Short mmCIF file of C-alpha atoms in Angstrom, two decimals:
data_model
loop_
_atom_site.label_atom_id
_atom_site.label_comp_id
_atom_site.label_asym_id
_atom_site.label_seq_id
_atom_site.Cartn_x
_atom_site.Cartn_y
_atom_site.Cartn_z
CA UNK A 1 96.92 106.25 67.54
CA UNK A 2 97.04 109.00 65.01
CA UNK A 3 98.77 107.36 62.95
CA UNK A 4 101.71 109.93 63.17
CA UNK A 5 105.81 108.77 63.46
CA UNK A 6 107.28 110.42 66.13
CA UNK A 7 110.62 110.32 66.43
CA UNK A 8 112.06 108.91 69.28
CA UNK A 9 114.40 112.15 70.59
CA UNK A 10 111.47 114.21 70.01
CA UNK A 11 109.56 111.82 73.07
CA UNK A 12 112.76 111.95 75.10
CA UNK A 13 113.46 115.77 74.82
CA UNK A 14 109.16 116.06 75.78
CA UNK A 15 109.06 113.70 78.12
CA UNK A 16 112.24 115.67 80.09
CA UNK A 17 110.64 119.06 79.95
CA UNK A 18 107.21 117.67 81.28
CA UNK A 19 109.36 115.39 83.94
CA UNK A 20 111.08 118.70 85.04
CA UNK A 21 108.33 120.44 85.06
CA UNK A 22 106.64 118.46 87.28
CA UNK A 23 109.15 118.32 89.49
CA UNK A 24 109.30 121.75 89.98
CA UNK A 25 105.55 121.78 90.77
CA UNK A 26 105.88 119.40 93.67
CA UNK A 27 108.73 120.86 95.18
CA UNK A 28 106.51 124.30 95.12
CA UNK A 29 103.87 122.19 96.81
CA UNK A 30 106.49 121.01 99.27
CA UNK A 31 107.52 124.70 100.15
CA UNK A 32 104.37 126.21 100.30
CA UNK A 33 103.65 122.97 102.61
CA UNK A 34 106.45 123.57 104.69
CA UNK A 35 106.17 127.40 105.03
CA UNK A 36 102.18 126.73 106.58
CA UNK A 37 101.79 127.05 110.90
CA UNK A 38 102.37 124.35 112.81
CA UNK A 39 99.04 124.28 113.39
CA UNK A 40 97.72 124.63 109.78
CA UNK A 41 100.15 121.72 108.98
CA UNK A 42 98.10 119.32 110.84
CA UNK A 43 94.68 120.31 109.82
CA UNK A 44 92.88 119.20 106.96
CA UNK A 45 92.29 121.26 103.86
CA UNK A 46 89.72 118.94 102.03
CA UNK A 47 86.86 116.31 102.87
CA UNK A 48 89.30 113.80 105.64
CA UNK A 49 88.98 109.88 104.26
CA UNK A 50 87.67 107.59 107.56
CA UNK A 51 90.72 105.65 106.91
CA UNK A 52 94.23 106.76 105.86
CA UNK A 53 97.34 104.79 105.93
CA UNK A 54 100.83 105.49 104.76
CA UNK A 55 103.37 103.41 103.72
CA UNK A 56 107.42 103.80 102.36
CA UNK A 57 110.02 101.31 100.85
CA UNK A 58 112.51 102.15 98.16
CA UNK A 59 113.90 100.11 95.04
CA UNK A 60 116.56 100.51 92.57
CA UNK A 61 117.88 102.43 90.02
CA UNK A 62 121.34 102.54 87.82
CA UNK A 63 122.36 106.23 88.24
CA UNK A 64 125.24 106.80 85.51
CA UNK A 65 126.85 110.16 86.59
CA UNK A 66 129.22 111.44 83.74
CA UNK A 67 130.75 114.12 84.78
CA UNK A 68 131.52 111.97 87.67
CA UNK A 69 133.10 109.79 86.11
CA UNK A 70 134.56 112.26 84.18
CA UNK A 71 136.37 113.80 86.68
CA UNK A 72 137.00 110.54 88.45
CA UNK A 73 138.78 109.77 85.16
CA UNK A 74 141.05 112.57 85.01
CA UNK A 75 141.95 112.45 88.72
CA UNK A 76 142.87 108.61 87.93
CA UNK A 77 145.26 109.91 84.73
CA UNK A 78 146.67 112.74 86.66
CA UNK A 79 147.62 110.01 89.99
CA UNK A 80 149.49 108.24 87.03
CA UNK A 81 151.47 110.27 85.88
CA UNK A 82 152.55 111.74 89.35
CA UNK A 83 156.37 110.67 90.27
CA UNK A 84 156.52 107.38 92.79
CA UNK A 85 158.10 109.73 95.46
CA UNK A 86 154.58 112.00 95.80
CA UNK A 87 153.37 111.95 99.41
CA UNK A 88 150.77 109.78 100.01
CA UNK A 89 147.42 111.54 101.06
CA UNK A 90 146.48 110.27 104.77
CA UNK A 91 142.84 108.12 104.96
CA UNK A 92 140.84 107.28 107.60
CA UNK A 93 140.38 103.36 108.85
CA UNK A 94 137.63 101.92 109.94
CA UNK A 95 139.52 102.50 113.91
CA UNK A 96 139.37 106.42 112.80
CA UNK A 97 141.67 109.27 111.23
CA UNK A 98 144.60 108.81 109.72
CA UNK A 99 147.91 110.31 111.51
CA UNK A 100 148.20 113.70 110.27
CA UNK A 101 144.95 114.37 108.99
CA UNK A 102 142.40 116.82 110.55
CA UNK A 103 139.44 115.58 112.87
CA UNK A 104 136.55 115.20 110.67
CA UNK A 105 133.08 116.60 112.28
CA UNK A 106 130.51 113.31 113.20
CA UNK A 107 127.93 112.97 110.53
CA UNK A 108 124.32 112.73 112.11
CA UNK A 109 122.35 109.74 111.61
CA UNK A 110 119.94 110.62 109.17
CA UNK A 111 123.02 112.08 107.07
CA UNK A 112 124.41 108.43 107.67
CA UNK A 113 121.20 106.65 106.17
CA UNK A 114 121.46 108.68 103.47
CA UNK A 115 125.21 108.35 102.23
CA UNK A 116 125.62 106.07 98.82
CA UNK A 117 129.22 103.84 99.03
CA UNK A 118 131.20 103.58 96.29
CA UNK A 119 130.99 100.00 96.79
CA UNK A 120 127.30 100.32 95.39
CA UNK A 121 128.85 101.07 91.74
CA UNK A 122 126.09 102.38 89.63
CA UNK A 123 123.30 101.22 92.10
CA UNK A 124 121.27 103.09 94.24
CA UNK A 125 117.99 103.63 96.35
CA UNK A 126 114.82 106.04 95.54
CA UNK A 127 112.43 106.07 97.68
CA UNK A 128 108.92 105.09 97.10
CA UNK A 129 105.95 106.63 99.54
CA UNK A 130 102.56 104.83 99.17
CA UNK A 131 99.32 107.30 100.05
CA UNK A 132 96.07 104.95 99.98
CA UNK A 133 92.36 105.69 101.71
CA UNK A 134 90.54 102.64 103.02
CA UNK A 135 87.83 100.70 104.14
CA UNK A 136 87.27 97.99 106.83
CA UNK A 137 85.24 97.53 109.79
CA UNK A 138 86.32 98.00 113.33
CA UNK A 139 85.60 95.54 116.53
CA UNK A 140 85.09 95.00 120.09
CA UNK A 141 87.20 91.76 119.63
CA UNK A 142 89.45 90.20 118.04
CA UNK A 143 87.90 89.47 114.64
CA UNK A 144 90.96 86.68 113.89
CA UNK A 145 92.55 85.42 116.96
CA UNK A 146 93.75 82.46 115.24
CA UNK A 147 96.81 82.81 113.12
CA UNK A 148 95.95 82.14 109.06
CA UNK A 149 97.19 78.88 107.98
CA UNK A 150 99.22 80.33 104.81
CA UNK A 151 101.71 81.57 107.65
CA UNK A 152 102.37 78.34 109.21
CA UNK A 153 102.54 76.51 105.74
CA UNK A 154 106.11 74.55 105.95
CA UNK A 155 106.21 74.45 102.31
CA UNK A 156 105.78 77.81 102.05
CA UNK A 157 107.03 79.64 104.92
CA UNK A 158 110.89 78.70 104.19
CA UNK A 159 111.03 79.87 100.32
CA UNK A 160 109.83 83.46 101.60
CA UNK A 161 111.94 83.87 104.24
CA UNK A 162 114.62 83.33 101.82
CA UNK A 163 113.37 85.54 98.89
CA UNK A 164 112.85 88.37 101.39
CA UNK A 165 116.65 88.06 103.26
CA UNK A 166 118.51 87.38 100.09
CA UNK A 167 116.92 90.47 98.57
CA UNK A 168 117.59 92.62 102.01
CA UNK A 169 121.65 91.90 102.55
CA UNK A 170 122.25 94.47 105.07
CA UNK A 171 119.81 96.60 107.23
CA UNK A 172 116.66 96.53 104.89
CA UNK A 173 117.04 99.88 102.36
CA UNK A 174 117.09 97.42 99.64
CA UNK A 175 113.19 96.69 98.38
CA UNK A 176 112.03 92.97 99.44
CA UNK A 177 110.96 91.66 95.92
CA UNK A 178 109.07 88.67 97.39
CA UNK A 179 108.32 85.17 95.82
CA UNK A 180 105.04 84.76 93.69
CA UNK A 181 103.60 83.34 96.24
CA UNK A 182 103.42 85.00 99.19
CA UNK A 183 101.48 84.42 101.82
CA UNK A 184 100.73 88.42 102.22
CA UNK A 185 98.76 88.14 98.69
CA UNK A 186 97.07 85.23 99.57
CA UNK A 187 95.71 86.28 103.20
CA UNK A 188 93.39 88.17 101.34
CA UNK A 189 91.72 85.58 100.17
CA UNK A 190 90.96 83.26 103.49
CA UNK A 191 87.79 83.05 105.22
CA UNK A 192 89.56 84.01 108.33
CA UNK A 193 91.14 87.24 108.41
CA UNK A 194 89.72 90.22 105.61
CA UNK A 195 92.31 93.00 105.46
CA UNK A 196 91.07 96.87 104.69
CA UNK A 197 90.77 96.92 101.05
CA UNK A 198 92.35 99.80 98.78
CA UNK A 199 89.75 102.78 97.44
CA UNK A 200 91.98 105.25 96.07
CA UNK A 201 96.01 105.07 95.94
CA UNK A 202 98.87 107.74 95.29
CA UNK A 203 102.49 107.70 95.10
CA UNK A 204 105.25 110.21 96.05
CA UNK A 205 108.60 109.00 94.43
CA UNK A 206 112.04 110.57 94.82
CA UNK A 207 115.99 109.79 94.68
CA UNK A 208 116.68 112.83 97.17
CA UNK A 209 117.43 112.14 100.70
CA UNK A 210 115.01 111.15 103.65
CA UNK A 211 114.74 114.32 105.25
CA UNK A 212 113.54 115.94 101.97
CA UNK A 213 111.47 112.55 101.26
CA UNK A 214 109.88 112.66 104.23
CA UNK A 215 108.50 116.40 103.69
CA UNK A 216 107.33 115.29 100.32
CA UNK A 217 105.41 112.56 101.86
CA UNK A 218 103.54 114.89 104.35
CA UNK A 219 103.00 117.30 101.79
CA UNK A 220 101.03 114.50 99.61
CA UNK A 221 99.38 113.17 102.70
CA UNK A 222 97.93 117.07 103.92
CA UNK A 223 96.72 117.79 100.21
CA UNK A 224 94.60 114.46 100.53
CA UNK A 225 93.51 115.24 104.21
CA UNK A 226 95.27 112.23 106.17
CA UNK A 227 96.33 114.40 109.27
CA UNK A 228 92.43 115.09 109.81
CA UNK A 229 90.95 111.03 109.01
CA UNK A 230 89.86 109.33 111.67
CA UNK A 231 91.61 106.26 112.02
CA UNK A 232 95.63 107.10 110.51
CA UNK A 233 97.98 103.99 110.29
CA UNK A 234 102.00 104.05 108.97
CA UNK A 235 103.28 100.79 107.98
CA UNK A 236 106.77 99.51 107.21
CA UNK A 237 109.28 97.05 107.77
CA UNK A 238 112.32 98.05 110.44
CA UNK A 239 114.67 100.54 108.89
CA UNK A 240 115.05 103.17 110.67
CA UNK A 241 114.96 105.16 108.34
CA UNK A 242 111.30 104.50 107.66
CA UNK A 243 110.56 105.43 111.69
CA UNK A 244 112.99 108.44 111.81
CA UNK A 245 109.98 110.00 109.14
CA UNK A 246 107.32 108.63 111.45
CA UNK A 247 108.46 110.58 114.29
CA UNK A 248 108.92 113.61 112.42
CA UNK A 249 105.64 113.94 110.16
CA UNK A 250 103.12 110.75 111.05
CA UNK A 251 103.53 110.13 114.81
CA UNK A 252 99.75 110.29 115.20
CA UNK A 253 99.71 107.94 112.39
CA UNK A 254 99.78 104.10 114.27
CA UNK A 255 102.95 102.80 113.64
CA UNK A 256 102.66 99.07 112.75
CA UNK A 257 105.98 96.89 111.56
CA UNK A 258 105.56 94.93 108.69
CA UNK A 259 104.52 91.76 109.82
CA UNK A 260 105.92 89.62 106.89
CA UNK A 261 109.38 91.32 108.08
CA UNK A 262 108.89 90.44 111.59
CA UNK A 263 108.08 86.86 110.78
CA UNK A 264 111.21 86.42 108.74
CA UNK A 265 113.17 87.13 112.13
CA UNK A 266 110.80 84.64 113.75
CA UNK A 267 111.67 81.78 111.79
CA UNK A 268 115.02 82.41 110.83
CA UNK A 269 115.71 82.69 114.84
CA UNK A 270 113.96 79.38 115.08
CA UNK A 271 115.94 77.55 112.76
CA UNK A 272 119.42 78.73 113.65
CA UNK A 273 121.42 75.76 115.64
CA UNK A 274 118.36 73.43 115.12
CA UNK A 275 117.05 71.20 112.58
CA UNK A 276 114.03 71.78 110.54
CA UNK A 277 111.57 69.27 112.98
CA UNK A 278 112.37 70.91 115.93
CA UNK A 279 112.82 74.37 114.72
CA UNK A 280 109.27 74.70 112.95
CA UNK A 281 107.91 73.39 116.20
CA UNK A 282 109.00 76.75 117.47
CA UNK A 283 108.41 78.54 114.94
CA UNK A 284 104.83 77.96 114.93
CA UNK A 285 104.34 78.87 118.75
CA UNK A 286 106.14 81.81 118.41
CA UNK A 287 104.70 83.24 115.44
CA UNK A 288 101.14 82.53 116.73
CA UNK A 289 102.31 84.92 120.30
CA UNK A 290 103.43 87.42 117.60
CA UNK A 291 100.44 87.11 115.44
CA UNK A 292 98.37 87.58 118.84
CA UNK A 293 100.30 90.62 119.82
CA UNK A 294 102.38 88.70 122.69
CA UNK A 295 105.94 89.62 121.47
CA UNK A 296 106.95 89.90 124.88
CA UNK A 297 106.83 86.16 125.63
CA UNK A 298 108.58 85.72 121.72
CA UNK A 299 111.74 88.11 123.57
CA UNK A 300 111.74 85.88 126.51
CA UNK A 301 112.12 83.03 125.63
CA UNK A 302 114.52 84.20 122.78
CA UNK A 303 116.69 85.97 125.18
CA UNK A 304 116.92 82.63 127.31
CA UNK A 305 117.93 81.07 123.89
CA UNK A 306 120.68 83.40 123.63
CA UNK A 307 122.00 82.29 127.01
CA UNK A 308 122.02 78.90 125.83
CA UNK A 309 123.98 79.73 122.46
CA UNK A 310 126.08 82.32 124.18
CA UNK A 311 126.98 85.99 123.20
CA UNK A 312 128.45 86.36 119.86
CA UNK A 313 131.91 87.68 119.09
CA UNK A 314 132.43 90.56 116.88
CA UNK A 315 134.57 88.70 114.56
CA UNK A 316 131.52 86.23 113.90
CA UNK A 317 129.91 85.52 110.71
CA UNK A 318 126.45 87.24 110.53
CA UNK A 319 125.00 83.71 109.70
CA UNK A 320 125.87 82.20 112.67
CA UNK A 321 123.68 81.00 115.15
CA UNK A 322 124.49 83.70 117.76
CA UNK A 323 124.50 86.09 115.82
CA UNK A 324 120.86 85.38 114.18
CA UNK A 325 119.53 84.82 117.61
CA UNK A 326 120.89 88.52 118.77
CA UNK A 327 119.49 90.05 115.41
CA UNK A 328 116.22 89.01 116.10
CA UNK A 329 116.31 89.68 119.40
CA UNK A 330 117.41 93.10 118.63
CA UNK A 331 114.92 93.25 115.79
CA UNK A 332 111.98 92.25 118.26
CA UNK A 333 112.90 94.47 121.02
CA UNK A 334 113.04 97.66 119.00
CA UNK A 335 109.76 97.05 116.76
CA UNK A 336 107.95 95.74 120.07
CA UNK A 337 105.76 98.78 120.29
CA UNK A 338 105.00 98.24 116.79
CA UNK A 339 103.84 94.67 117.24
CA UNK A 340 100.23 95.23 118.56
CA UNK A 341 99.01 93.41 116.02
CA UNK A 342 95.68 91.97 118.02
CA UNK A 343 95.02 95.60 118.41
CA UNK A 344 95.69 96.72 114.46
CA UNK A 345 93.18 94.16 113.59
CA UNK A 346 90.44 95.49 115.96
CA UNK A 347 90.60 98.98 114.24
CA UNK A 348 90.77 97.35 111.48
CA UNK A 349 93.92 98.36 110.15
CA UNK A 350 96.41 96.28 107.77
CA UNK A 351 99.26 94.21 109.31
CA UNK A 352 101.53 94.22 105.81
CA UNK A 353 103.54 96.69 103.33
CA UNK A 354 102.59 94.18 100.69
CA UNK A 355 100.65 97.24 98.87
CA UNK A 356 103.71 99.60 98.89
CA UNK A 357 106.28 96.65 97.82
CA UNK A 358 103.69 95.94 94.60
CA UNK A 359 103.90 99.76 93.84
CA UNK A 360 107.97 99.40 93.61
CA UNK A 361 107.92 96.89 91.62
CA UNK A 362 105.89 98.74 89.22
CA UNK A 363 108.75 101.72 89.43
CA UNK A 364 111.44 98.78 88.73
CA UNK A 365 109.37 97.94 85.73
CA UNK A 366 110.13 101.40 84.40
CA UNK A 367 113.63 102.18 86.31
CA UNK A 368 115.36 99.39 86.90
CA UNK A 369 116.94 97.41 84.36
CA UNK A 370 121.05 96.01 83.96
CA UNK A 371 120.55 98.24 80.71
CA UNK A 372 119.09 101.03 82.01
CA UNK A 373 121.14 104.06 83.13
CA UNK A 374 119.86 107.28 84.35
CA UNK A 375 121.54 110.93 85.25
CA UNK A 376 120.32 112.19 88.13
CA UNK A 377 117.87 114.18 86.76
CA UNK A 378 116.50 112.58 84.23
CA UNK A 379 116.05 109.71 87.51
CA UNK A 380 114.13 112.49 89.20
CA UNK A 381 111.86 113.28 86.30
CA UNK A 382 111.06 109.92 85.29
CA UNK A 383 110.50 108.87 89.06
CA UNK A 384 107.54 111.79 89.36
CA UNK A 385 105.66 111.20 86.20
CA UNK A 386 105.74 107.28 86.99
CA UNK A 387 104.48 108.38 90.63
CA UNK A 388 101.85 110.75 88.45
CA UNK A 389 100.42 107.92 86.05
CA UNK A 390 100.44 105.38 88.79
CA UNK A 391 98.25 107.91 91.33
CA UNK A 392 94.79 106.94 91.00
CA UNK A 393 94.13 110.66 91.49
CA UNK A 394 94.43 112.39 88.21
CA UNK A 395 97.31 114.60 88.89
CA UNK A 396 98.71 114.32 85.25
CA UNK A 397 94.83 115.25 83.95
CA UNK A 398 95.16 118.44 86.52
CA UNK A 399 98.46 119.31 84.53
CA UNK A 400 97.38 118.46 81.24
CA UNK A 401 94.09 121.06 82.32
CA UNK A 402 96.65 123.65 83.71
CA UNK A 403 98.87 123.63 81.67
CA UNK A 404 96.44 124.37 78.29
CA UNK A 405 94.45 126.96 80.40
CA UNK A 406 97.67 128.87 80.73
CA UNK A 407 98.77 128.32 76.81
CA UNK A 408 98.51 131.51 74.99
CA UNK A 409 98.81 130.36 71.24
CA UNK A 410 101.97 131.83 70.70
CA UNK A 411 105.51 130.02 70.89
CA UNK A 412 108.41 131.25 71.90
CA UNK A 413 111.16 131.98 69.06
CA UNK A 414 115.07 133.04 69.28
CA UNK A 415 116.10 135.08 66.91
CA UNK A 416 119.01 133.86 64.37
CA UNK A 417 122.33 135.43 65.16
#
């Protein structure tokens, strides 16, 4: 704007140092966080919002490791030129250790969510957190018994379902990029159902694991005041993952499943071993009990469907009808406590992640990219200042403040040799 080239490495090597520093800042934050009382954790150190509600999801990243590869490199030169005769190093199969090796100690499940296969490549998951204060009214009733009509849309319903399982191959840790159309946008705009509406938004954004994601999300959410708000809500879509963090840091917070996520196991459970006529004919029943918080009658009449299909083998294709019937039912029975969805809407509190899958998309705009191949951190860096200019609560003005209060006029020089 100043009419001043800048060269490009100059932005890069800036735009690192600033990243870092950042980073550095908010895991300060985190400590000092985690180092408070119990008791002090859950209070409220500024003015508590009537409203708060949490949300997580992750997205994707290339993450392009070179000393990594490096070494992978040089362990892959040194196997050649080994003789044929070397012994062979024993590895474990999927039925357990090989013979000869030594027992390996059981990783614990939130290690487990965590771990990155090779198989991945350059791929992997950060993890987005979405912070957000709202407002909606609350009622005696049921303000929208009746199901919106964008969710029982046959032209509609079918190409979301398949955007959202075609993005989510296995377990759901991969983000749900949904179609342009979905019926989550648009449910804002019927006459019969108005969802809280956004006031002011901030992001927490991190590749490290969930256990450390999950203190960074309840560090954001006590510098806002969430713990002390009146009405707290935590949405997201089935990982466990996503619930594991719940427990630990929002379980005051109402835990409410996604219900775009719970519908795709509605109607692909419908559809499997039937055709479209009589499928959608069950669909829309069941999806109007799930829409009016009856999931329990959805499960029975599922689990009698199951006895009609039979019990899958272990062998059998995850796309066969037994095996999409015991999904869902799987699916439905653990997330039935989250379900309530009659109730959500009488404190008026939102039914879908749509909000927090938006805000990764915006990260993917930045991150994500064939092209685009990050170090782990420079991943890190770029993650927190995306999560900065995103925030709708001037944390990058605070450090732009900060940081020329503390300036002294002088720079820092190293002497020749």
């Amino acid at each position: 704007m100043a009419g001043l080239k800048i060269p490009e490495k100059q932005v890069e090597r800036r735009t690192k140092s600033i990243g870092q520093e950042r980073v550095d800042q908010r895991d300060r934050e985190v400590g000092g966080f985690l180092a408070l009382p119990l008791m002090t954790k859950v209070s409220s150190p500024v003015h508590s919002p009537d409203l708060a509600v949490v949300m997580m999801d992750g997205g994707r990243l290339q993450i392009l490791d070179r000393q990594a590869t490096a070494a992978e490199s040089s362990a892959a030169a040194r196997s050649e030129a080994e003789p044929a005769t070397a012994v062979p190093v024993p590895v474990p199969s999927a039925s357990g250790p090989a013979a000869g090796a030594e027992p390996q100690a059981q990783a614990e499940p939130e290690a487990e969510a965590d771990q990155e296969p090779h198989r991945l490549g350059h791929w992997r998951e950060d993890k987005i957190g979405l912070l957000m204060t709202m407002t909606s009214e609350t009622s005696n009733e049921d303000p929208c018994p009746m199901i919106p009509e964008t969710f029982v849309n046959p032209l509609r319903i079918p190409k979301l379902v398949h955007e959202i399982k075609r993005n989510v191959p296995a377990g759901e840790d991969a983000v749900a990029e949904r179609a342009a159309d979905d019926p989550a946008s648009e449910m804002e705009e019927t006459a019969e159902y108005t969802p809280p509406k956004v006031r002011v938004k901030s992001m927490v954004a991190t590749r490290k694991v969930a256990k450390q994601f999950g203190a960074m999300l309840a560090a954001a959410a006590f510098a806002r005041g969430f713990f002390g708000a009146n009405r707290k809500a935590f949405v997201a879509d089935g990982a466990e993952t996503n619930w594991t963090i719940h427990r630990q840091w929002f379980s005051d917070f109402v835990a409410i499943l996604d219900f775009i996520h719970a519908l795709t196991y509605i109607f692909s459970s419908t559809m499997a071993g039937r055709m479209f006529r009589q499928g959608w004919e069950t669909y829309e029943r069941w999806i109007k009990l799930v829409w009016q918080g009856k999931v329990a009658e959805v499960i029975a009449e599922l689990e009698q469907r199951q006895k009609e299909l039979g019990v899958p083998a272990a062998e059998e294709s995850e796309t066969s009808p037994r095996q999409v019937v015991a999904a869902a039912l799987v699916y439905l029975k653990n997330n039935q406590e989250r379900m309530k969805y009659d109730e959500y809407r009488r404190q008026g509190l939102p039914l879908v992640s749509s909000h927090v899958e938006s805000t990764v998309k915006q990260f993917n705009r930045r991150l994500k990219g064939t092209e685009k191949f990050w170090s782990e951190p420079g991943a890190e860096e770029l993650l927190q200042l995306r999560a900065d200019y995103l925030s709708e609560t001037e944390a990058m003005e605070k450090y732009w403040q900060d940081r020329e209060a503390a300036a002294t006029g002088r720079r820092r020089y190293r002497r020749l040799a």
